[in-house]
Structures are given as C-alpha cells and as structure tokens.
Amino acid sequence: MSIAIFSNAFSDELITATELNRQPGRILDKAYEHPITITRNDQSFALLRRADVACLVKGVTQSKVVFEVLSVAFRLLLGQEIGAEHPYGWLRVFDADELQDFIKEVSEAFRLTDTSNEAWDLLDAIIHEWRESAMAIASPDLAAAFNDQTDEIPLTQPSVSGGR
C-alpha cells in the first residue's frame, strides 16, 4: 500500500468500541480494505493491516535518510565542510556536477514513493551504489590500479598447424 493511500487516514470510517466487540469479523473485513478508527470515550485507535503499518514505518524511516543525505549533498554544494566521520561524509569525494546528479537521482526516486512501495528499495539501491562508488574513488589501491602504466604485450594470432 502506498503512502498516498494514507493521506486520508483520518477521514476514515469511525467505529465505536462497542461495535467492534459486537461485530469483530465485519469490522476486521473493513479494516482489510481501509483504515478504521475505533473510538472509546475520548480516545481514538487506528485499526489497519500490519503490512500497511510496516509501510508507514518504513516511509518515515527512509524519509529521514533521504532528508539527511540530500541535506549533506546540498551543504557540500554550498561549500560547507562535512567531516569524514559523518554518516554521509562519503559524499565529499564527488564534485559539484556529480552531487547534482546524485540529488536528482534521489529526488526522482523519492517522488515515486507516493505511488510505489518498490520506490523505497530503489532509494536504498541508489544511495548504496553512490556510496560504493565513493568508496572506490577514495580507495588508494584502486586508484593505483587504474593509473598503473604496465606495458601490455599484444597476443599473436595462433598459428594453425596442418595435420590435425
């Protein structure tokens, strides 16, 4: 279930606690389709599927990550210093054009979260791939391997022996 479906979570059907006690099956069937608010005295309780709650929790958690990683990218673009100890300090290895590409990729994937639960996995993958790229860029061993000027020896064409 996408986050957009929950935009009207508080305009859902109101059910009293007494109704829930008298007709639990019918109320649970309704909760399968859409969120239900159970009221008792001056209190309100949400009744919805566990998978939907998991989606909401993931959305909140991932939104914090997206906000923080984009905040660091923008701060770097503005010339602010971000320490290597910062969880997103790895963004420091990218130049301004690369940071703008990163911001665009993350922002576009984040926009998809309104309509697709898979967008959260896409966001995870994008951030992971950029982090892996940053680690590769920052690796002195990898840089040395790419800059190694060893002499290559071209292979000769194999000769065809005549008897076999």
Coordinates of C-alpha atoms in Angstrom, one line a residue:
M1 CA 0.0 0.0 0.0
S2 CA 1.5 3.3 -1.0
I3 CA 1.8 6.3 1.3
A4 CA -0.7 8.3 -0.8
I5 CA -3.5 5.9 0.3
F6 CA -2.9 7.1 3.9
S7 CA -3.2 10.8 3.1
N8 CA -6.9 10.5 4.1
A9 CA -6.3 8.1 7.0
F10 CA -8.2 10.4 9.4
S11 CA -11.2 10.8 7.2
D12 CA -11.9 7.1 7.5
E13 CA -14.8 5.3 9.0
L14 CA -15.5 5.7 12.7
I15 CA -16.5 2.7 14.7
T16 CA -17.2 2.6 18.4
A17 CA -15.5 0.1 20.6
T18 CA -19.0 -1.4 21.3
E19 CA -19.5 -2.1 17.6
L20 CA -16.1 -3.7 17.4
N21 CA -17.0 -6.0 20.3
R22 CA -20.3 -6.9 18.7
Q23 CA -19.2 -7.4 15.1
P24 CA -15.4 -8.1 15.1
G25 CA -15.5 -10.0 11.8
R26 CA -17.3 -7.3 9.9
I27 CA -15.0 -4.6 11.3
L28 CA -11.9 -6.6 10.5
D29 CA -13.1 -7.1 7.0
K30 CA -13.5 -3.3 6.6
A31 CA -10.0 -2.8 8.1
Y32 CA -8.6 -5.1 5.4
E33 CA -9.9 -2.6 2.8
H34 CA -9.1 0.7 4.5
P35 CA -8.1 2.2 7.9
I36 CA -10.8 2.2 10.6
T37 CA -10.9 4.5 13.6
I38 CA -12.1 2.8 16.8
T39 CA -13.5 5.3 19.3
R40 CA -13.9 4.7 23.0
N41 CA -14.7 7.6 25.3
D42 CA -12.4 10.4 24.2
Q43 CA -9.8 8.2 22.7
S44 CA -9.3 7.1 19.1
F45 CA -7.4 4.0 17.9
A46 CA -6.3 3.1 14.4
L47 CA -7.1 -0.3 13.0
L48 CA -5.3 -1.3 9.9
R49 CA -3.3 -4.2 8.4
R50 CA 0.1 -4.9 9.9
A51 CA 1.7 -4.7 6.4
D52 CA 0.3 -1.2 6.0
V53 CA 1.8 -0.1 9.3
A54 CA 5.1 -1.6 8.2
C55 CA 4.9 0.5 5.1
L56 CA 4.2 3.6 7.1
V57 CA 7.1 3.0 9.4
K58 CA 9.5 2.3 6.5
G59 CA 8.3 5.5 4.9
V60 CA 9.1 7.5 8.0
T61 CA 12.5 5.9 8.5
Q62 CA 13.5 6.2 4.9
S63 CA 12.3 9.8 4.6
K64 CA 14.7 10.7 7.4
V65 CA 17.5 9.1 5.5
V66 CA 16.6 10.9 2.3
F67 CA 16.4 14.2 4.1
E68 CA 19.8 13.8 5.7
V69 CA 21.6 12.6 2.6
L70 CA 20.2 15.4 0.5
S71 CA 21.0 17.9 3.2
V72 CA 24.6 16.8 3.2
A73 CA 24.8 16.9 -0.6
F74 CA 23.3 20.5 -0.7
R75 CA 25.7 21.6 2.1
L76 CA 28.6 20.3 0.1
L77 CA 27.4 22.2 -2.9
L78 CA 27.4 25.3 -0.8
G79 CA 31.0 24.7 0.1
Q80 CA 30.4 23.7 3.7
E81 CA 32.8 21.2 5.3
I82 CA 31.4 17.8 6.2
G83 CA 33.7 15.6 8.3
A84 CA 34.7 12.1 7.3
E85 CA 33.1 10.8 10.5
H86 CA 29.6 12.0 9.3
P87 CA 27.4 9.0 8.2
Y88 CA 27.2 10.7 4.7
G89 CA 30.7 12.1 4.7
W90 CA 31.5 9.8 1.8
L91 CA 29.7 12.3 -0.4
R92 CA 32.7 14.6 -0.1
V93 CA 34.6 12.7 -2.9
F94 CA 32.1 13.9 -5.6
D95 CA 32.4 17.1 -7.5
A96 CA 29.6 19.6 -7.9
D97 CA 28.2 18.0 -11.1
E98 CA 28.2 14.6 -9.6
L99 CA 26.5 15.9 -6.4
Q100 CA 23.8 17.5 -8.6
D101 CA 23.3 14.1 -10.4
F102 CA 23.1 12.4 -7.0
I103 CA 20.5 14.9 -5.8
K104 CA 18.4 14.5 -9.0
E105 CA 18.5 10.7 -8.8
V106 CA 17.5 10.6 -5.2
S107 CA 14.8 13.2 -5.6
E108 CA 13.2 11.5 -8.6
A109 CA 13.2 8.1 -6.8
F110 CA 11.7 9.8 -3.7
R111 CA 8.8 11.2 -5.8
L112 CA 7.9 7.7 -6.8
T113 CA 7.2 6.7 -3.1
D114 CA 3.7 8.2 -3.4
T115 CA 2.7 5.6 -5.9
S116 CA 5.0 2.6 -5.4
N117 CA 6.4 0.7 -2.4
E118 CA 9.2 -0.5 -4.5
A119 CA 10.5 3.1 -4.7
W120 CA 11.9 2.7 -1.1
D121 CA 14.0 -0.2 -2.3
L122 CA 15.1 1.9 -5.3
L123 CA 16.2 4.7 -3.0
D124 CA 18.2 2.2 -0.9
A125 CA 19.8 0.9 -4.0
I126 CA 20.7 4.4 -5.4
I127 CA 22.2 5.5 -2.1
H128 CA 24.1 2.2 -1.8
E129 CA 25.5 2.4 -5.3
W130 CA 26.7 6.0 -4.8
R131 CA 28.3 5.0 -1.5
E132 CA 30.1 2.1 -3.2
S133 CA 31.3 4.5 -6.0
A134 CA 32.6 6.9 -3.3
M135 CA 34.5 4.1 -1.6
A136 CA 36.0 3.1 -4.9
I137 CA 37.0 6.7 -5.8
A138 CA 38.6 7.1 -2.3
S139 CA 40.5 3.9 -2.4
P140 CA 44.2 4.5 -3.0
D141 CA 44.7 0.9 -4.1
L142 CA 42.0 1.1 -6.7
A143 CA 43.4 4.5 -7.9
A144 CA 46.8 2.9 -8.2
A145 CA 45.5 0.0 -10.2
F146 CA 43.7 2.3 -12.6
N147 CA 46.8 4.5 -13.0
D148 CA 49.2 1.6 -13.4
Q149 CA 51.1 2.0 -16.7
T150 CA 52.3 -1.5 -17.1
D151 CA 53.4 -2.4 -20.6
E152 CA 50.9 -4.6 -22.3
I153 CA 52.2 -7.4 -24.6
P154 CA 49.9 -8.0 -27.5
L155 CA 48.9 -11.5 -28.2
T156 CA 49.9 -13.0 -31.5
Q157 CA 47.5 -14.8 -33.7
P158 CA 47.5 -18.5 -33.1
S159 CA 49.0 -20.5 -35.9
V160 CA 47.1 -23.3 -37.5
S161 CA 49.2 -26.5 -37.6
G162 CA 48.5 -28.6 -40.6
G163 CA 48.0 -32.2 -39.7
R164 CA 45.2 -32.3 -37.2

